[in-house]
Short mmCIF file of C-alpha atoms and ligand atoms in Angstrom, two decimals:
data_model
loop_
_atom_site.label_atom_id
_atom_site.label_comp_id
_atom_site.label_asym_id
_atom_site.label_seq_id
_atom_site.Cartn_x
_atom_site.Cartn_y
_atom_site.Cartn_z
CA MET A 22 -55.91 -92.05 -14.63
CA LEU A 23 -52.64 -90.72 -16.18
CA ASN A 24 -50.22 -93.28 -17.52
CA LYS A 25 -46.59 -93.23 -16.22
CA ASN A 26 -45.22 -91.36 -19.28
CA ALA A 27 -47.84 -88.59 -19.15
CA ALA A 28 -47.21 -88.10 -15.42
CA LYS A 29 -43.46 -87.86 -16.06
CA LYS A 30 -44.06 -85.22 -18.78
CA ILE A 31 -46.25 -83.13 -16.48
CA ILE A 32 -43.71 -83.27 -13.64
CA SER A 33 -40.86 -82.39 -16.00
CA ALA A 34 -42.85 -79.45 -17.48
CA PHE A 35 -43.64 -78.22 -13.95
CA LEU A 36 -39.96 -78.43 -12.96
CA SER A 37 -38.93 -76.53 -16.10
CA LEU A 38 -41.43 -73.77 -15.31
CA MET A 39 -40.11 -73.56 -11.74
CA THR A 40 -36.53 -73.34 -13.05
CA ILE A 41 -37.47 -70.53 -15.44
CA ALA A 42 -39.27 -68.68 -12.62
CA VAL A 43 -36.27 -68.99 -10.30
CA MET A 44 -33.87 -67.93 -13.08
CA THR A 45 -36.01 -64.92 -13.95
CA ALA A 46 -36.16 -63.83 -10.31
CA GLY A 47 -32.38 -64.26 -10.19
CA CYS A 48 -31.97 -62.14 -13.31
CA GLN A 49 -34.22 -59.40 -11.92
CA LYS A 50 -32.18 -59.21 -8.73
CA SER A 51 -28.89 -59.05 -10.54
CA ASN A 52 -30.32 -56.40 -12.89
CA GLU A 53 -31.15 -54.23 -9.86
CA GLU A 54 -27.68 -54.72 -8.44
CA GLN A 55 -26.22 -53.99 -11.84
CA ASN A 56 -28.18 -50.73 -12.01
CA ASN A 57 -26.52 -49.48 -8.84
CA GLU A 58 -23.18 -50.92 -9.86
CA GLU A 59 -23.46 -48.80 -12.97
CA LEU A 60 -23.76 -45.78 -10.69
CA LEU A 61 -20.33 -44.31 -10.05
CA ILE A 62 -19.98 -41.65 -7.33
CA GLY A 63 -16.81 -39.59 -7.01
CA PHE A 64 -16.52 -38.50 -3.38
CA SER A 65 -13.95 -36.02 -2.09
CA GLN A 66 -13.52 -36.30 1.68
CA ILE A 67 -11.90 -33.45 3.65
CA GLY A 68 -9.34 -35.56 5.49
CA SER A 69 -9.02 -37.62 8.67
CA GLU A 70 -8.92 -34.86 11.28
CA SER A 71 -11.35 -36.46 13.73
CA ALA A 72 -13.07 -39.66 14.84
CA TRP A 73 -16.18 -38.08 13.30
CA ARG A 74 -14.50 -37.76 9.89
CA ILE A 75 -13.07 -41.30 10.00
CA GLY A 76 -16.52 -42.63 11.01
CA ASN A 77 -18.11 -40.64 8.17
CA THR A 78 -15.72 -42.08 5.57
CA LYS A 79 -16.28 -45.62 6.87
CA ASP A 80 -20.05 -45.19 6.80
CA ILE A 81 -20.01 -43.91 3.19
CA GLU A 82 -17.82 -46.84 2.10
CA GLU A 83 -20.06 -49.36 3.85
CA GLN A 84 -23.26 -47.90 2.44
CA ALA A 85 -21.80 -47.82 -1.10
CA GLN A 86 -21.22 -51.54 -0.72
CA ASN A 87 -24.71 -52.13 0.71
CA TYR A 88 -26.29 -50.35 -2.23
CA GLY A 89 -23.97 -51.90 -4.84
CA VAL A 90 -22.67 -48.46 -5.82
CA ASP A 91 -19.15 -47.89 -7.18
CA LEU A 92 -17.27 -45.28 -5.19
CA MET A 93 -14.17 -43.31 -6.18
CA LEU A 94 -13.08 -41.92 -2.84
CA GLU A 95 -10.33 -39.35 -2.47
CA ASN A 96 -8.96 -37.98 0.81
CA ALA A 97 -7.91 -34.31 0.50
CA ASN A 98 -5.74 -34.25 3.64
CA GLN A 99 -7.35 -30.98 4.84
CA LYS A 100 -6.48 -29.03 1.67
CA GLN A 101 -9.06 -27.24 -0.47
CA GLU A 102 -6.76 -27.41 -3.53
CA ASN A 103 -6.71 -31.22 -3.22
CA GLN A 104 -10.52 -31.26 -3.19
CA ILE A 105 -10.67 -29.06 -6.29
CA ALA A 106 -8.16 -31.33 -8.09
CA ALA A 107 -10.19 -34.42 -7.07
CA ILE A 108 -13.42 -32.90 -8.43
CA ARG A 109 -11.63 -32.16 -11.72
CA ARG A 110 -10.50 -35.80 -11.90
CA PHE A 111 -14.09 -36.96 -11.26
CA ILE A 112 -15.26 -34.74 -14.15
CA ALA A 113 -12.55 -36.10 -16.48
CA TYR A 114 -13.53 -39.64 -15.45
CA LYS A 115 -17.19 -38.84 -16.24
CA VAL A 116 -18.58 -40.14 -12.93
CA ASP A 117 -22.38 -40.13 -12.66
CA VAL A 118 -22.54 -38.06 -9.47
CA ILE A 119 -19.98 -35.95 -7.62
CA ALA A 120 -20.23 -35.67 -3.84
CA PHE A 121 -17.93 -33.73 -1.55
CA SER A 122 -17.61 -32.25 1.94
CA PRO A 123 -16.27 -28.73 1.38
CA ILE A 124 -13.58 -27.91 3.93
CA VAL A 125 -14.52 -24.20 3.76
CA GLU A 126 -17.51 -22.41 2.25
CA ASP A 127 -15.84 -20.12 -0.32
CA GLY A 128 -13.88 -20.80 -3.48
CA TRP A 129 -15.87 -23.48 -5.31
CA ASP A 130 -17.54 -21.53 -8.14
CA ASN A 131 -15.09 -22.36 -10.93
CA VAL A 132 -14.79 -26.09 -10.39
CA LEU A 133 -18.52 -26.52 -9.75
CA THR A 134 -19.31 -24.58 -12.94
CA GLU A 135 -17.10 -27.09 -14.77
CA ALA A 136 -19.10 -29.95 -13.21
CA LYS A 137 -22.36 -28.25 -14.19
CA ASP A 138 -21.16 -27.72 -17.78
CA ALA A 139 -20.24 -31.42 -17.91
CA GLY A 140 -23.80 -32.26 -16.80
CA ILE A 141 -22.68 -34.02 -13.60
CA PRO A 142 -24.91 -33.43 -10.57
CA VAL A 143 -23.16 -32.47 -7.32
CA ILE A 144 -24.24 -33.43 -3.79
CA LEU A 145 -22.87 -31.55 -0.79
CA VAL A 146 -22.19 -33.87 2.13
CA ASP A 147 -21.84 -32.58 5.71
CA ARG A 148 -20.89 -28.94 4.91
CA ASP A 149 -22.29 -26.16 2.75
CA ILE A 150 -20.74 -23.72 0.27
CA SER A 151 -21.28 -20.01 -0.16
CA THR A 152 -21.95 -18.82 -3.72
CA ASP A 153 -23.98 -16.29 -5.69
CA LYS A 154 -24.32 -18.68 -8.62
CA GLU A 155 -27.41 -20.78 -9.08
CA ASP A 156 -27.75 -24.53 -9.49
CA LEU A 157 -24.14 -25.47 -8.86
CA THR A 158 -25.26 -28.18 -6.45
CA THR A 159 -28.39 -30.29 -6.17
CA CYS A 160 -28.71 -30.73 -2.39
CA LEU A 161 -27.04 -30.79 1.01
CA ILE A 162 -27.04 -33.86 3.25
CA GLY A 163 -25.71 -32.86 6.65
CA ALA A 164 -26.34 -31.79 10.22
CA ASP A 165 -28.15 -28.64 11.29
CA PHE A 166 -25.05 -27.02 12.81
CA TYR A 167 -26.95 -23.89 13.87
CA LYS A 168 -29.34 -26.04 15.91
CA GLU A 169 -26.37 -27.84 17.47
CA GLY A 170 -25.05 -24.45 18.67
CA VAL A 171 -28.49 -23.56 20.00
CA MET A 172 -28.71 -26.88 21.89
CA ALA A 173 -25.27 -26.22 23.43
CA GLY A 174 -26.37 -22.72 24.55
CA GLU A 175 -29.67 -23.97 25.94
CA TYR A 176 -27.84 -26.66 27.94
CA LEU A 177 -25.56 -23.97 29.40
CA ILE A 178 -28.51 -21.84 30.50
CA ARG A 179 -30.08 -24.85 32.25
CA LYS A 180 -26.74 -25.70 33.90
CA ALA A 181 -26.22 -22.11 35.11
CA ASP A 182 -29.76 -22.16 36.55
CA ALA A 183 -29.13 -25.50 38.28
CA LEU A 184 -25.85 -24.25 39.81
CA GLY A 185 -27.35 -20.84 40.67
CA LEU A 186 -24.58 -18.97 38.82
CA ASP A 187 -24.95 -15.20 38.54
CA HIS A 188 -22.18 -14.70 35.99
CA VAL A 189 -20.74 -17.13 33.46
CA ASN A 190 -17.47 -16.51 31.60
CA ILE A 191 -17.16 -18.60 28.45
CA VAL A 192 -14.20 -19.39 26.22
CA GLU A 193 -15.03 -20.83 22.80
CA ILE A 194 -12.69 -23.05 20.78
CA THR A 195 -14.03 -22.96 17.26
CA GLY A 196 -13.68 -25.32 14.28
CA THR A 197 -11.93 -24.52 11.00
CA GLU A 198 -12.37 -20.85 10.13
CA ASN A 199 -14.90 -20.22 7.35
CA SER A 200 -16.30 -23.76 7.54
CA THR A 201 -20.05 -24.28 7.89
CA PRO A 202 -19.95 -26.03 11.30
CA MET A 203 -17.68 -23.29 12.67
CA ARG A 204 -19.91 -20.46 11.46
CA GLN A 205 -23.20 -22.01 12.42
CA ARG A 206 -22.21 -23.57 15.76
CA GLN A 207 -20.86 -20.17 16.77
CA ALA A 208 -23.98 -18.30 15.60
CA GLY A 209 -26.46 -20.77 17.14
CA PHE A 210 -24.70 -20.69 20.53
CA ALA A 211 -24.37 -16.88 20.52
CA ASP A 212 -28.07 -16.48 19.65
CA ALA A 213 -29.17 -18.96 22.33
CA ILE A 214 -27.36 -17.11 25.15
CA ALA A 215 -27.85 -13.58 23.75
CA ASN A 216 -30.69 -12.63 26.12
CA ASP A 217 -29.10 -14.08 29.24
CA ASP A 218 -27.23 -11.27 31.03
CA ARG A 219 -25.12 -13.72 33.02
CA MET A 220 -23.26 -14.91 29.92
CA THR A 221 -20.03 -13.36 28.60
CA ILE A 222 -17.89 -14.84 25.84
CA LEU A 223 -14.34 -13.90 26.88
CA GLU A 224 -12.78 -15.05 23.61
CA SER A 225 -13.38 -17.27 20.58
CA ILE A 226 -10.27 -18.89 19.18
CA ASP A 227 -9.69 -21.08 16.11
CA GLY A 228 -8.83 -24.68 17.01
CA ASP A 229 -9.26 -26.05 13.44
CA PHE A 230 -11.11 -29.17 14.73
CA LEU A 231 -7.75 -30.70 15.77
CA THR A 232 -6.68 -32.23 19.11
CA SER A 233 -3.26 -30.54 18.99
CA ARG A 234 -4.84 -27.13 18.33
CA GLY A 235 -7.40 -27.73 21.11
CA ALA A 236 -4.50 -28.20 23.54
CA GLU A 237 -2.63 -25.13 22.25
CA CYS A 238 -5.74 -22.93 22.42
CA MET A 239 -6.55 -24.12 25.94
CA ARG A 240 -2.99 -23.37 27.15
CA TYR A 241 -3.29 -19.86 25.76
CA LEU A 242 -6.77 -19.34 27.23
CA LEU A 243 -5.66 -20.54 30.69
CA GLU A 244 -2.59 -18.28 30.59
CA THR A 245 -4.75 -15.32 29.55
CA TYR A 246 -7.88 -15.76 31.70
CA GLY A 247 -6.84 -18.26 34.43
CA ASP A 248 -9.56 -18.96 36.95
CA ASP A 249 -11.97 -16.49 35.32
CA ILE A 250 -12.98 -19.27 32.94
CA ASP A 251 -16.28 -20.89 33.92
CA VAL A 252 -17.09 -22.67 30.66
CA VAL A 253 -15.27 -24.15 27.67
CA TYR A 254 -17.49 -24.44 24.60
CA SER A 255 -15.59 -26.48 22.02
CA HIS A 256 -16.87 -27.10 18.48
CA ASN A 257 -15.78 -30.76 18.39
CA ASP A 258 -14.67 -33.70 20.53
CA GLU A 259 -11.06 -33.73 19.30
CA MET A 260 -10.42 -30.16 20.46
CA THR A 261 -12.19 -30.91 23.75
CA LEU A 262 -10.05 -34.01 24.31
CA GLY A 263 -6.96 -31.90 23.59
CA ALA A 264 -8.07 -29.18 26.03
CA LEU A 265 -8.91 -31.41 29.02
CA PRO A 266 -5.34 -32.42 30.02
CA GLU A 267 -4.30 -28.75 29.85
CA ILE A 268 -7.10 -27.82 32.25
CA GLU A 269 -6.00 -30.57 34.63
CA LYS A 270 -2.32 -29.52 34.37
CA ALA A 271 -3.38 -25.98 35.33
CA GLY A 272 -4.93 -27.41 38.51
CA PHE A 273 -8.63 -27.28 37.58
CA ALA A 274 -11.10 -30.18 37.51
CA PRO A 275 -12.89 -30.27 34.13
CA GLY A 276 -16.60 -30.94 34.52
CA LYS A 277 -16.55 -29.45 38.05
CA ASP A 278 -14.42 -26.26 38.26
CA ILE A 279 -15.00 -25.61 34.56
CA ILE A 280 -18.14 -26.64 32.64
CA ILE A 281 -17.17 -28.48 29.45
CA ILE A 282 -19.45 -28.50 26.40
CA SER A 283 -18.47 -30.41 23.27
CA ILE A 284 -20.00 -31.39 19.93
CA ASP A 285 -19.98 -34.69 17.97
CA GLY A 286 -20.54 -37.60 20.39
CA GLY A 287 -17.78 -40.04 19.45
CA GLN A 288 -17.25 -42.94 21.87
CA GLU A 289 -14.12 -41.46 23.45
CA ALA A 290 -15.90 -38.23 24.40
CA ILE A 291 -18.92 -40.14 25.67
CA ASP A 292 -16.61 -42.25 27.89
CA VAL A 293 -15.13 -39.02 29.30
CA LEU A 294 -18.66 -37.68 29.85
CA LYS A 295 -19.35 -40.83 31.86
CA GLU A 296 -16.23 -40.06 33.97
CA GLY A 297 -17.75 -36.62 34.70
CA LYS A 298 -15.03 -34.58 32.94
CA ILE A 299 -17.33 -33.43 30.12
CA ASN A 300 -20.76 -32.05 31.06
CA CYS A 301 -22.50 -32.02 27.71
CA VAL A 302 -21.95 -33.38 24.22
CA VAL A 303 -24.30 -32.25 21.45
CA GLU A 304 -24.60 -35.02 18.89
CA CYS A 305 -23.45 -34.56 15.30
CA THR A 306 -23.91 -37.84 13.47
CA PRO A 307 -21.36 -38.91 10.83
CA LYS A 308 -23.80 -41.47 9.43
CA LEU A 309 -24.75 -39.77 6.17
CA GLY A 310 -23.91 -42.62 3.78
CA LYS A 311 -27.40 -44.10 3.41
CA GLU A 312 -28.93 -40.74 2.45
CA LEU A 313 -26.04 -40.12 0.06
CA MET A 314 -26.55 -43.41 -1.78
CA GLU A 315 -30.33 -43.01 -1.99
CA THR A 316 -30.02 -39.43 -3.24
CA ALA A 317 -27.40 -40.34 -5.86
CA ILE A 318 -29.57 -43.23 -7.12
CA LYS A 319 -32.50 -40.81 -7.52
CA LEU A 320 -30.35 -38.27 -9.37
CA LYS A 321 -29.10 -40.93 -11.77
CA ALA A 322 -32.72 -41.90 -12.44
CA GLY A 323 -33.51 -38.24 -13.19
CA GLU A 324 -35.77 -37.91 -10.14
CA GLN A 325 -36.21 -34.82 -7.95
CA VAL A 326 -34.35 -34.83 -4.62
CA ASP A 327 -34.87 -32.93 -1.37
CA PRO A 328 -32.67 -29.83 -1.40
CA LEU A 329 -31.82 -30.20 2.31
CA ILE A 330 -31.62 -33.36 4.41
CA HIS A 331 -30.80 -33.00 8.13
CA PRO A 332 -30.37 -36.07 10.35
CA ILE A 333 -32.10 -36.06 13.76
CA GLU A 334 -29.66 -35.35 16.59
CA GLN A 335 -29.76 -35.27 20.38
CA VAL A 336 -27.93 -33.99 23.46
CA PHE A 337 -25.93 -36.22 25.82
CA SER A 338 -25.29 -34.61 29.20
CA ASP A 339 -24.99 -34.87 32.96
CA GLU A 340 -28.75 -34.19 33.07
CA MET A 341 -29.29 -37.82 32.08
CA ASN A 342 -27.99 -41.18 33.27
CA PRO A 343 -24.91 -41.49 31.04
CA GLU A 344 -25.05 -45.27 31.38
CA ASP A 345 -28.19 -45.12 29.21
CA ILE A 346 -26.16 -43.89 26.22
CA ALA A 347 -25.89 -46.70 23.67
CA PRO A 348 -22.47 -47.47 22.11
CA ARG A 349 -21.78 -44.86 19.47
CA GLY A 350 -20.03 -47.06 16.91
CA TYR A 351 -17.30 -44.56 16.04
O1 AHR B 429 -18.22 -31.01 9.69
C1 AHR B 429 -18.39 -31.80 10.80
C2 AHR B 429 -17.26 -31.57 11.75
O2 AHR B 429 -16.05 -31.87 11.11
C3 AHR B 429 -17.24 -32.44 12.99
O3 AHR B 429 -17.88 -31.85 14.08
C4 AHR B 429 -15.79 -32.47 13.27
O4 AHR B 429 -15.40 -33.35 14.25
C5 AHR B 429 -15.29 -32.73 11.92
O5 AHR B 429 -13.96 -32.73 11.74
#
């Protein structure tokens, strides 16, 4: 039998051990958080041209918080020179990782060479660059835009079959000239319809991913081609949403008289798809923040990263029950 004092000592020793264990666990957790907090990412966003872009910025901010990563975020207001200046500030600030969504593909060699010379790894988010130089960037986290164009073209072939069309006149409203989504969505779509003799692209016109430009382009296309237009293929939801009222003003019913194909899948476009005024929306997800944080953490730890990370994307269309589409969250 233990006397009262011995029992007290044992209980007190046990409690002390428990306290130490709990404190150690606490320290380990805060060390992990601290590790990520010590990671500083400088991120240059293109601008706020679309619901997609605003959703992308929000997702990156939220995921930085989730992962305990410090984020210096700069909005370039659609100007490449602002992005270049932001990257130079990130270099001067000695951030751990630079990430950016290049508005266009060309013109990055000098500033990225400066980042490389400073030993700061660079992650491309959403869009790619075009360069002859090696090792300016570590990886690209973004959609497979070529596949999106292919999925849009394949939908159109199925739709033309279903309607029994023997000729299909298409107008294309493209995204920002010389940007990756513009180039690849155009190429993927063109390749997908290339062997179908029914398809003719009447004109491709630059809508710069903007609602106002989508409306302007559509007015011009309606004035030029009138009721010859069977299909509008638009490279993003904003331009599509700008084009639709113009089609209605000209006396046509979008989704019925003219087949409407869009890309992105923001909630507003999905709601219009449910109304029957858009026939197909190819998804492009803005949710790239998680992959960005995980990749930056690996780079800081000196680990290898995948050179190319594409999210999985789908097609929303009048071939499915649109009520089955879950809320998009942006
Ligand atoms: O780079 C992705 C594209 O940019 C989205 O499709 C568009 O909406 C955005 O502005």
